[in-house]
PDB file of C-alpha atoms in Angstrom:
ATOM      1  CA  GLN A   1     -60.757 -56.887-202.339  1.00 74.00           C
ATOM      2  CA  ALA A   2     -58.986 -53.137-202.187  1.00 83.00           C
ATOM      3  CA  THR A   3     -58.406 -51.803-198.452  1.00 90.00           C
ATOM      4  CA  GLY A   4     -58.555 -48.001-197.395  1.00 88.00           C
ATOM      5  CA  TYR A   5     -55.622 -48.529-195.634  1.00 89.00           C
ATOM      6  CA  GLY A   6     -53.499 -49.009-199.190  1.00 94.00           C
ATOM      7  CA  THR A   7     -51.488 -46.317-198.688  1.00 93.00           C
ATOM      8  CA  PHE A   8     -52.104 -44.979-194.893  1.00 91.00           C
ATOM      9  CA  GLN A   9     -51.645 -41.370-194.728  1.00 81.00           C
ATOM     10  CA  SER A  10     -48.862 -38.967-195.154  1.00 77.00           C
ATOM     11  CA  HIS A  11     -46.338 -39.160-192.465  1.00 85.00           C
ATOM     12  CA  ASN A  12     -43.795 -41.030-194.342  1.00 94.00           C
ATOM     13  CA  GLN A  13     -43.088 -41.502-197.963  1.00 96.00           C
ATOM     14  CA  LYS A  14     -44.304 -44.367-200.249  1.00 97.00           C
ATOM     15  CA  VAL A  15     -43.305 -42.576-203.740  1.00 97.00           C
ATOM     16  CA  VAL A  16     -39.917 -42.161-205.053  1.00 98.00           C
ATOM     17  CA  SER A  17     -38.385 -41.513-208.216  1.00 97.00           C
ATOM     18  CA  CYS A  18     -34.571 -42.115-209.850  1.00 97.00           C
ATOM     19  CA  ARG A  19     -33.099 -42.367-213.422  1.00 95.00           C
ATOM     20  CA  ASN A  20     -34.321 -45.858-213.383  1.00 96.00           C
ATOM     21  CA  GLY A  21     -37.886 -44.623-212.948  1.00 97.00           C
ATOM     22  CA  ILE A  22     -41.033 -44.345-210.505  1.00 98.00           C
ATOM     23  CA  LEU A  23     -41.166 -46.792-207.405  1.00 98.00           C
ATOM     24  CA  MET A  24     -43.777 -46.937-205.013  1.00 98.00           C
ATOM     25  CA  THR A  25     -45.108 -49.127-202.319  1.00 98.00           C
ATOM     26  CA  HIS A  26     -48.985 -49.984-201.218  1.00 97.00           C
ATOM     27  CA  ILE A  27     -50.999 -52.928-199.682  1.00 97.00           C
ATOM     28  CA  ARG A  28     -53.433 -54.206-201.693  1.00 95.00           C
ATOM     29  CA  THR A  29     -55.375 -56.451-198.924  1.00 94.00           C
ATOM     30  CA  ARG A  30     -55.099 -57.319-195.536  1.00 93.00           C
ATOM     31  CA  ASN A  31     -57.643 -59.591-193.214  1.00 93.00           C
ATOM     32  CA  GLU A  32     -59.841 -58.882-190.291  1.00 92.00           C
ATOM     33  CA  PRO A  33     -56.830 -58.996-187.634  1.00 94.00           C
ATOM     34  CA  TYR A  34     -54.324 -57.187-189.964  1.00 93.00           C
ATOM     35  CA  THR A  35     -51.651 -59.744-189.635  1.00 96.00           C
ATOM     36  CA  ALA A  36     -51.752 -60.902-193.146  1.00 97.00           C
ATOM     37  CA  GLN A  37     -51.312 -57.799-195.705  1.00 97.00           C
ATOM     38  CA  GLU A  38     -50.150 -58.294-199.355  1.00 97.00           C
ATOM     39  CA  TRP A  39     -47.738 -55.445-199.868  1.00 98.00           C
ATOM     40  CA  ARG A  40     -46.096 -54.702-203.567  1.00 98.00           C
ATOM     41  CA  LEU A  41     -43.087 -52.373-204.494  1.00 98.00           C
ATOM     42  CA  SER A  42     -43.698 -51.420-207.752  1.00 98.00           C
ATOM     43  CA  ARG A  43     -42.191 -49.584-210.678  1.00 98.00           C
ATOM     44  CA  SER A  44     -42.697 -47.546-213.621  1.00 98.00           C
ATOM     45  CA  GLU A  45     -40.244 -46.912-216.507  1.00 97.00           C
ATOM     46  CA  HIS A  46     -42.770 -44.706-218.418  1.00 94.00           C
ATOM     47  CA  GLY A  47     -43.495 -42.115-216.629  1.00 96.00           C
ATOM     48  CA  GLY A  48     -46.128 -43.764-214.281  1.00 96.00           C
ATOM     49  CA  GLU A  49     -47.987 -44.324-217.306  1.00 97.00           C
ATOM     50  CA  THR A  50     -47.840 -48.353-216.475  1.00 98.00           C
ATOM     51  CA  PHE A  51     -46.422 -50.459-213.379  1.00 98.00           C
ATOM     52  CA  ARG A  52     -45.329 -53.501-212.925  1.00 97.00           C
ATOM     53  CA  THR A  53     -44.609 -55.635-209.654  1.00 98.00           C
ATOM     54  CA  ILE A  54     -41.013 -56.096-208.850  1.00 97.00           C
ATOM     55  CA  HIS A  55     -41.519 -57.456-205.114  1.00 98.00           C
ATOM     56  CA  GLU A  56     -44.770 -58.735-203.430  1.00 98.00           C
ATOM     57  CA  ALA A  57     -45.285 -60.790-200.077  1.00 98.00           C
ATOM     58  CA  VAL A  58     -47.730 -61.121-197.027  1.00 98.00           C
ATOM     59  CA  ASN A  59     -46.673 -59.988-193.908  1.00 98.00           C
ATOM     60  CA  ALA A  60     -48.002 -58.234-190.697  1.00 98.00           C
ATOM     61  CA  THR A  61     -47.268 -54.719-191.837  1.00 97.00           C
ATOM     62  CA  ASN A  62     -48.313 -51.372-193.005  1.00 96.00           C
ATOM     63  CA  PRO A  63     -47.448 -50.095-196.296  1.00 97.00           C
ATOM     64  CA  PRO A  64     -43.758 -49.749-196.252  1.00 98.00           C
ATOM     65  CA  VAL A  65     -41.540 -46.314-196.400  1.00 98.00           C
ATOM     66  CA  LEU A  66     -39.379 -45.583-199.167  1.00 98.00           C
ATOM     67  CA  GLU A  67     -36.051 -44.093-199.838  1.00 98.00           C
ATOM     68  CA  VAL A  68     -33.690 -43.902-202.941  1.00 98.00           C
ATOM     69  CA  ASP A  69     -29.855 -42.902-203.206  1.00 98.00           C
ATOM     70  CA  ASP A  70     -27.894 -41.229-206.291  1.00 96.00           C
ATOM     71  CA  ALA A  71     -27.350 -44.356-207.644  1.00 97.00           C
ATOM     72  CA  GLY A  72     -30.839 -45.223-207.640  1.00 97.00           C
ATOM     73  CA  ASN A  73     -30.498 -48.351-204.876  1.00 98.00           C
ATOM     74  CA  VAL A  74     -33.828 -48.088-202.904  1.00 98.00           C
ATOM     75  CA  TYR A  75     -34.042 -48.716-199.301  1.00 98.00           C
ATOM     76  CA  LEU A  76     -37.596 -49.918-197.779  1.00 98.00           C
ATOM     77  CA  VAL A  77     -38.565 -50.393-194.475  1.00 98.00           C
ATOM     78  CA  ARG A  78     -41.608 -52.301-193.238  1.00 98.00           C
ATOM     79  CA  PRO A  79     -42.531 -53.087-189.670  1.00 98.00           C
ATOM     80  CA  ASP A  80     -43.957 -56.424-188.423  1.00 98.00           C
ATOM     81  CA  PHE A  81     -46.851 -56.562-186.208  1.00 98.00           C
ATOM     82  CA  ILE A  82     -46.169 -60.140-185.015  1.00 98.00           C
ATOM     83  CA  ASP A  83     -42.693 -60.471-184.091  1.00 98.00           C
ATOM     84  CA  GLY A  84     -42.058 -56.961-182.972  1.00 98.00           C
ATOM     85  CA  ASN A  85     -39.473 -56.163-185.607  1.00 98.00           C
ATOM     86  CA  ALA A  86     -38.940 -54.357-188.589  1.00 98.00           C
ATOM     87  CA  TYR A  87     -37.187 -54.962-191.909  1.00 98.00           C
ATOM     88  CA  LEU A  88     -34.643 -53.141-194.241  1.00 98.00           C
ATOM     89  CA  TYR A  89     -34.863 -54.091-197.658  1.00 98.00           C
ATOM     90  CA  ARG A  90     -32.314 -52.924-199.986  1.00 98.00           C
ATOM     91  CA  PHE A  91     -32.817 -53.314-203.680  1.00 98.00           C
ATOM     92  CA  LEU A  92     -29.876 -52.893-205.499  1.00 98.00           C
ATOM     93  CA  ALA A  93     -29.939 -50.459-209.098  1.00 97.00           C
ATOM     94  CA  LYS A  94     -27.162 -52.810-210.134  1.00 97.00           C
ATOM     95  CA  ASP A  95     -28.994 -56.289-209.808  1.00 96.00           C
ATOM     96  CA  ASN A  96     -32.080 -54.614-211.148  1.00 96.00           C
ATOM     97  CA  TYR A  97     -33.791 -54.973-207.939  1.00 97.00           C
ATOM     98  CA  ALA A  98     -34.015 -58.353-207.925  1.00 94.00           C
ATOM     99  CA  THR A  99     -33.762 -60.209-204.844  1.00 94.00           C
ATOM    100  CA  PRO A 100     -33.726 -57.784-201.991  1.00 98.00           C
ATOM    101  CA  LEU A 101     -30.728 -57.842-199.128  1.00 98.00           C
ATOM    102  CA  VAL A 102     -32.672 -57.915-195.819  1.00 98.00           C
ATOM    103  CA  THR A 103     -32.038 -56.507-192.448  1.00 98.00           C
ATOM    104  CA  THR A 104     -33.726 -57.008-189.148  1.00 98.00           C
ATOM    105  CA  ILE A 105     -34.319 -53.727-186.961  1.00 98.00           C
ATOM    106  CA  PRO A 106     -35.238 -55.586-183.484  1.00 98.00           C
ATOM    107  CA  ASN A 107     -37.883 -54.163-181.641  1.00 98.00           C
ATOM    108  CA  GLY A 108     -38.441 -51.431-184.794  1.00 98.00           C
ATOM    109  CA  SER A 109     -42.215 -52.479-185.183  1.00 98.00           C
ATOM    110  CA  ALA A 110     -44.839 -49.896-184.873  1.00 97.00           C
ATOM    111  CA  GLY A 111     -47.997 -48.948-187.082  1.00 96.00           C
ATOM    112  CA  LYS A 112     -46.637 -45.196-187.707  1.00 97.00           C
ATOM    113  CA  TYR A 113     -43.209 -44.950-188.533  1.00 98.00           C
ATOM    114  CA  ALA A 114     -40.825 -42.204-190.451  1.00 97.00           C
ATOM    115  CA  MET A 115     -37.453 -42.399-192.357  1.00 98.00           C
ATOM    116  CA  ILE A 116     -35.349 -40.574-194.399  1.00 98.00           C
ATOM    117  CA  LEU A 117     -31.677 -40.618-196.167  1.00 98.00           C
ATOM    118  CA  ASP A 118     -28.875 -38.886-195.049  1.00 98.00           C
ATOM    119  CA  PRO A 119     -26.620 -38.700-198.097  1.00 97.00           C
ATOM    120  CA  GLY A 120     -23.502 -36.862-196.875  1.00 97.00           C
ATOM    121  CA  ARG A 121     -23.419 -39.540-193.623  1.00 98.00           C
ATOM    122  CA  LYS A 122     -24.560 -42.344-196.115  1.00 98.00           C
ATOM    123  CA  ARG A 123     -27.102 -43.565-193.445  1.00 98.00           C
ATOM    124  CA  LEU A 124     -30.884 -44.132-192.980  1.00 98.00           C
ATOM    125  CA  TYR A 125     -32.738 -42.854-189.761  1.00 98.00           C
ATOM    126  CA  TYR A 126     -36.025 -44.616-188.806  1.00 98.00           C
ATOM    127  CA  PHE A 127     -38.469 -43.176-186.467  1.00 98.00           C
ATOM    128  CA  ALA A 128     -41.024 -45.247-185.061  1.00 98.00           C
ATOM    129  CA  HIS A 129     -44.101 -44.469-182.563  1.00 97.00           C
ATOM    130  CA  ASN A 130     -42.878 -46.956-180.283  1.00 98.00           C
ATOM    131  CA  ASN A 131     -40.511 -44.205-179.346  1.00 98.00           C
ATOM    132  CA  THR A 132     -37.539 -46.010-181.092  1.00 98.00           C
ATOM    133  CA  PHE A 133     -35.241 -44.359-183.274  1.00 98.00           C
ATOM    134  CA  HIS A 134     -32.678 -46.371-185.738  1.00 98.00           C
ATOM    135  CA  VAL A 135     -29.920 -45.514-187.762  1.00 98.00           C
ATOM    136  CA  LEU A 136     -28.969 -47.504-190.609  1.00 98.00           C
ATOM    137  CA  GLY A 137     -25.942 -48.058-192.815  1.00 98.00           C
ATOM    138  CA  LEU A 138     -26.723 -48.220-196.060  1.00 98.00           C
ATOM    139  CA  ASP A 139     -24.779 -51.465-196.238  1.00 98.00           C
ATOM    140  CA  GLY A 140     -27.502 -52.877-193.867  1.00 98.00           C
ATOM    141  CA  GLU A 141     -25.962 -52.638-190.896  1.00 98.00           C
ATOM    142  CA  VAL A 142     -27.860 -51.318-187.952  1.00 98.00           C
ATOM    143  CA  LEU A 143     -25.516 -48.570-186.543  1.00 98.00           C
ATOM    144  CA  SER A 144     -27.032 -47.934-183.286  1.00 98.00           C
ATOM    145  CA  SER A 145     -31.080 -48.257-181.727  1.00 98.00           C
ATOM    146  CA  ARG A 146     -32.331 -46.465-178.869  1.00 98.00           C
ATOM    147  CA  VAL A 147     -35.277 -44.944-177.137  1.00 98.00           C
ATOM    148  CA  LEU A 148     -35.888 -41.244-178.321  1.00 98.00           C
ATOM    149  CA  LEU A 149     -39.129 -40.241-176.852  1.00 98.00           C
ATOM    150  CA  GLN A 150     -41.199 -41.247-173.736  1.00 98.00           C
ATOM    151  CA  GLY A 151     -44.994 -40.368-172.975  1.00 98.00           C
ATOM    152  CA  GLY A 152     -45.946 -37.650-170.668  1.00 98.00           C
ATOM    153  CA  LYS A 153     -48.523 -36.519-168.527  1.00 98.00           C
ATOM    154  CA  ASN A 154     -50.820 -35.847-171.198  1.00 98.00           C
ATOM    155  CA  ALA A 155     -50.157 -37.960-174.249  1.00 98.00           C
ATOM    156  CA  VAL A 156     -47.671 -39.842-176.165  1.00 98.00           C
ATOM    157  CA  LEU A 157     -46.207 -39.844-179.533  1.00 98.00           C
ATOM    158  CA  GLN A 158     -48.560 -40.878-182.391  1.00 97.00           C
ATOM    159  CA  TYR A 159     -47.358 -40.041-185.630  1.00 97.00           C
ATOM    160  CA  PRO A 160     -43.736 -39.361-186.344  1.00 98.00           C
ATOM    161  CA  LEU A 161     -41.883 -37.560-188.940  1.00 97.00           C
ATOM    162  CA  LEU A 162     -38.328 -36.239-190.325  1.00 98.00           C
ATOM    163  CA  SER A 163     -36.568 -34.185-192.655  1.00 98.00           C
ATOM    164  CA  LEU A 164     -33.051 -33.063-193.692  1.00 98.00           C
ATOM    165  CA  GLY A 165     -31.577 -29.934-193.647  1.00 97.00           C
ATOM    166  CA  GLU A 166     -29.223 -28.744-196.383  1.00 96.00           C
ATOM    167  CA  ASP A 167     -26.461 -28.395-193.957  1.00 96.00           C
ATOM    168  CA  GLY A 168     -26.983 -32.167-193.003  1.00 97.00           C
ATOM    169  CA  VAL A 169     -28.906 -31.366-189.613  1.00 98.00           C
ATOM    170  CA  LEU A 170     -31.766 -33.676-188.960  1.00 98.00           C
ATOM    171  CA  HIS A 171     -35.279 -32.211-187.766  1.00 98.00           C
ATOM    172  CA  ALA A 172     -37.660 -34.601-186.425  1.00 98.00           C
ATOM    173  CA  ALA A 173     -41.202 -33.396-185.600  1.00 98.00           C
ATOM    174  CA  TRP A 174     -44.428 -35.624-184.544  1.00 98.00           C
ATOM    175  CA  THR A 175     -47.970 -35.417-183.256  1.00 98.00           C
ATOM    176  CA  THR A 176     -48.958 -36.912-180.012  1.00 98.00           C
ATOM    177  CA  GLN A 177     -52.183 -38.689-178.640  1.00 98.00           C
ATOM    178  CA  ALA A 178     -53.638 -38.047-175.594  1.00 98.00           C
ATOM    179  CA  HIS A 179     -54.026 -41.098-172.989  1.00 98.00           C
ATOM    180  CA  GLY A 180     -57.168 -42.538-172.957  1.00 97.00           C
ATOM    181  CA  ARG A 181     -59.064 -41.061-175.720  1.00 97.00           C
ATOM    182  CA  TYR A 182     -58.906 -40.329-179.467  1.00 97.00           C
ATOM    183  CA  LEU A 183     -57.574 -36.877-179.310  1.00 98.00           C
ATOM    184  CA  TYR A 184     -54.735 -35.737-181.056  1.00 98.00           C
ATOM    185  CA  TRP A 185     -53.032 -33.325-178.592  1.00 98.00           C
ATOM    186  CA  ASP A 186     -50.140 -31.290-179.715  1.00 98.00           C
ATOM    187  CA  ILE A 187     -47.129 -30.959-182.275  1.00 98.00           C
ATOM    188  CA  HIS A 188     -43.419 -30.736-181.418  1.00 98.00           C
ATOM    189  CA  TRP A 189     -39.716 -30.196-182.980  1.00 98.00           C
ATOM    190  CA  MET A 190     -36.183 -30.779-182.311  1.00 98.00           C
ATOM    191  CA  LYS A 191     -33.069 -31.603-184.011  1.00 98.00           C
ATOM    192  CA  SER A 192     -29.758 -33.187-184.472  1.00 98.00           C
ATOM    193  CA  ALA A 193     -26.428 -31.836-186.139  1.00 98.00           C
ATOM    194  CA  ASP A 194     -24.527 -34.818-185.218  1.00 98.00           C
ATOM    195  CA  GLY A 195     -26.596 -37.596-187.202  1.00 98.00           C
ATOM    196  CA  ALA A 196     -28.712 -38.580-184.492  1.00 98.00           C
ATOM    197  CA  ALA A 197     -25.918 -38.624-181.900  1.00 98.00           C
ATOM    198  CA  THR A 198     -27.184 -35.786-179.511  1.00 98.00           C
ATOM    199  CA  TRP A 199     -30.713 -33.903-179.959  1.00 98.00           C
ATOM    200  CA  GLN A 200     -31.366 -30.095-178.949  1.00 98.00           C
ATOM    201  CA  LYS A 201     -34.016 -27.430-179.435  1.00 97.00           C
ATOM    202  CA  PRO A 202     -33.951 -25.517-182.141  1.00 96.00           C
ATOM    203  CA  ALA A 203     -31.782 -22.555-180.330  1.00 95.00           C
ATOM    204  CA  GLY A 204     -29.281 -25.557-179.604  1.00 95.00           C
ATOM    205  CA  VAL A 205     -30.347 -26.134-176.023  1.00 97.00           C
ATOM    206  CA  PRO A 206     -29.419 -29.936-175.267  1.00 98.00           C
ATOM    207  CA  LEU A 207     -32.098 -32.700-174.806  1.00 98.00           C
ATOM    208  CA  ALA A 208     -31.555 -35.562-172.674  1.00 98.00           C
ATOM    209  CA  PRO A 209     -33.171 -38.559-174.220  1.00 98.00           C
ATOM    210  CA  PRO A 210     -36.169 -39.963-173.679  1.00 98.00           C
ATOM    211  CA  VAL A 211     -37.416 -36.908-174.370  1.00 98.00           C
ATOM    212  CA  ILE A 212     -40.730 -36.467-173.185  1.00 98.00           C
ATOM    213  CA  ALA A 213     -43.250 -36.278-176.099  1.00 98.00           C
ATOM    214  CA  ASP A 214     -45.753 -33.962-174.924  1.00 98.00           C
ATOM    215  CA  ASP A 215     -46.269 -30.584-173.650  1.00 98.00           C
ATOM    216  CA  GLY A 216     -44.762 -31.602-170.106  1.00 98.00           C
ATOM    217  CA  GLY A 217     -41.751 -32.048-172.177  1.00 98.00           C
ATOM    218  CA  PRO A 218     -38.804 -29.620-173.369  1.00 98.00           C
ATOM    219  CA  ALA A 219     -39.208 -30.208-176.933  1.00 98.00           C
ATOM    220  CA  GLU A 220     -40.537 -27.031-179.176  1.00 97.00           C
ATOM    221  CA  ARG A 221     -44.158 -27.183-179.700  1.00 98.00           C
ATOM    222  CA  ILE A 222     -45.666 -25.846-182.557  1.00 98.00           C
ATOM    223  CA  THR A 223     -49.611 -25.826-181.660  1.00 98.00           C
ATOM    224  CA  LEU A 224     -51.422 -22.629-179.885  1.00 98.00           C
ATOM    225  CA  ASP A 225     -52.615 -23.225-176.234  1.00 98.00           C
ATOM    226  CA  ASP A 226     -56.198 -22.944-176.849  1.00 97.00           C
ATOM    227  CA  GLU A 227     -56.144 -26.071-179.255  1.00 98.00           C
ATOM    228  CA  PHE A 228     -55.151 -28.867-176.633  1.00 98.00           C
ATOM    229  CA  GLU A 229     -58.699 -29.929-176.413  1.00 96.00           C
ATOM    230  CA  SER A 230     -59.420 -30.101-180.077  1.00 98.00           C
ATOM    231  CA  HIS A 231     -57.646 -32.337-182.783  1.00 98.00           C
ATOM    232  CA  THR A 232     -54.022 -31.380-184.221  1.00 98.00           C
ATOM    233  CA  TRP A 233     -52.222 -33.410-186.517  1.00 95.00           C
ATOM    234  CA  LEU A 234     -49.153 -32.498-188.287  1.00 97.00           C
ATOM    235  CA  SER A 235     -49.611 -33.212-191.675  1.00 94.00           C
ATOM    236  CA  SER A 236     -46.197 -32.505-193.246  1.00 94.00           C
ATOM    237  CA  PHE A 237     -43.147 -30.629-192.488  1.00 95.00           C
ATOM    238  CA  LEU A 238     -40.039 -29.566-194.633  1.00 97.00           C
ATOM    239  CA  ILE A 239     -36.814 -27.811-193.506  1.00 98.00           C
ATOM    240  CA  ARG A 240     -35.478 -25.482-196.592  1.00 97.00           C
ATOM    241  CA  ASP A 241     -33.039 -22.719-196.580  1.00 95.00           C
ATOM    242  CA  GLY A 242     -32.869 -22.100-192.999  1.00 96.00           C
ATOM    243  CA  LYS A 243     -36.377 -22.421-192.071  1.00 98.00           C
ATOM    244  CA  ALA A 244     -38.862 -24.943-191.064  1.00 98.00           C
ATOM    245  CA  HIS A 245     -42.156 -25.119-192.537  1.00 98.00           C
ATOM    246  CA  PHE A 246     -45.086 -26.870-191.226  1.00 98.00           C
ATOM    247  CA  THR A 247     -48.855 -27.742-191.961  1.00 97.00           C
ATOM    248  CA  TYR A 248     -51.257 -28.781-189.335  1.00 97.00           C
ATOM    249  CA  LEU A 249     -55.206 -28.947-189.184  1.00 97.00           C
ATOM    250  CA  ALA A 250     -56.595 -27.988-185.953  1.00 98.00           C
ATOM    251  CA  GLN A 251     -60.232 -29.080-185.749  1.00 98.00           C
ATOM    252  CA  THR A 252     -61.160 -26.464-183.713  1.00 97.00           C
ATOM    253  CA  THR A 253     -64.656 -24.640-184.093  1.00 96.00           C
ATOM    254  CA  PRO A 254     -64.514 -23.080-186.838  1.00 96.00           C
ATOM    255  CA  PRO A 255     -61.244 -25.228-187.616  1.00 97.00           C
ATOM    256  CA  ARG A 256     -58.167 -23.719-188.470  1.00 97.00           C
ATOM    257  CA  GLN A 257     -55.636 -24.491-191.145  1.00 98.00           C
ATOM    258  CA  HIS A 258     -52.197 -23.604-189.784  1.00 98.00           C
ATOM    259  CA  TYR A 259     -48.958 -22.893-192.074  1.00 98.00           C
ATOM    260  CA  VAL A 260     -46.508 -21.907-190.003  1.00 98.00           C
ATOM    261  CA  ARG A 261     -42.706 -20.762-190.529  1.00 98.00           C
ATOM    262  CA  CYS A 262     -40.209 -21.075-187.862  1.00 98.00           C
ATOM    263  CA  ASP A 263     -36.294 -20.097-188.323  1.00 97.00           C
ATOM    264  CA  VAL A 264     -33.988 -23.117-187.479  1.00 96.00           C
ATOM    265  CA  ALA A 265     -31.472 -21.433-185.893  1.00 94.00           C
ATOM    266  CA  THR A 266     -33.749 -19.786-183.185  1.00 95.00           C
ATOM    267  CA  GLY A 267     -37.154 -21.997-183.294  1.00 95.00           C
ATOM    268  CA  ARG A 268     -38.571 -18.686-183.415  1.00 96.00           C
ATOM    269  CA  LYS A 269     -42.336 -18.629-185.167  1.00 97.00           C
ATOM    270  CA  GLU A 270     -42.142 -16.062-187.886  1.00 98.00           C
ATOM    271  CA  ARG A 271     -45.081 -16.949-189.331  1.00 97.00           C
ATOM    272  CA  ASP A 272     -48.982 -18.570-188.773  1.00 98.00           C
ATOM    273  CA  VAL A 273     -51.172 -18.482-191.240  1.00 98.00           C
ATOM    274  CA  HIS A 274     -54.683 -19.574-190.201  1.00 97.00           C
ATOM    275  CA  PRO A 275     -57.616 -20.549-190.310  1.00 96.00           C
ATOM    276  CA  GLU A 276     -56.921 -20.790-194.172  1.00 92.00           C
ATOM    277  CA  TRP A 277     -53.749 -20.333-196.502  1.00 85.00           C
TER     278      TRP A 277
END
């Protein structure tokens, strides 16, 4: 009965580790209309040799995204495709991850989503592909919700990703989907220096949400001019040591596997290694 959607791609985090072990999420089964998925949160206290289920439920969901703080508290968010909301589950280390505390995130449901912990500000950021962006307190409070992106002339948001710099600056990147056809159109990037209150291009030019998601909008584009008619999908990105590191595949002929490095302060592209790296 296992499903190929058990962990559903690399756009978000489903494995975390802390002093209390390794924790992971997945869905075990799904029904045909994708409205009753059995999902689990599992824990290993033996370095991954064995796992045991510490929470399971059946919901209209994809595999939940995970984060963990320095105290070992685990934060899990899942969407609900029936009621249109998302849900934050807080599993506390002091309770040995027993019954979770659950917060509703109104209008947070989407098939693709990302989350990241901001330890300095003691909050979580949750970014869903229905264009909404949510700031959550570690106490479970929904601090803010907004429409961050909007569709453009050519494409709409499809896969959101998040990364946090050592300086506390938040970075968002995403892959878009072309209107009316199966084609991942382009990849973009922007940042926020104040905990998602305002957004800018890497060089500091202000952006006014909802920002147009595709090449008709002002956000920094990573993909090349000759790649629009080929699938381009952002596999991952990371902010580290003042640089933004992107990996993406362009399904051109022949295909190009890119590693792109940009300067965080200016957005200037410093390296683009392809077709292989």
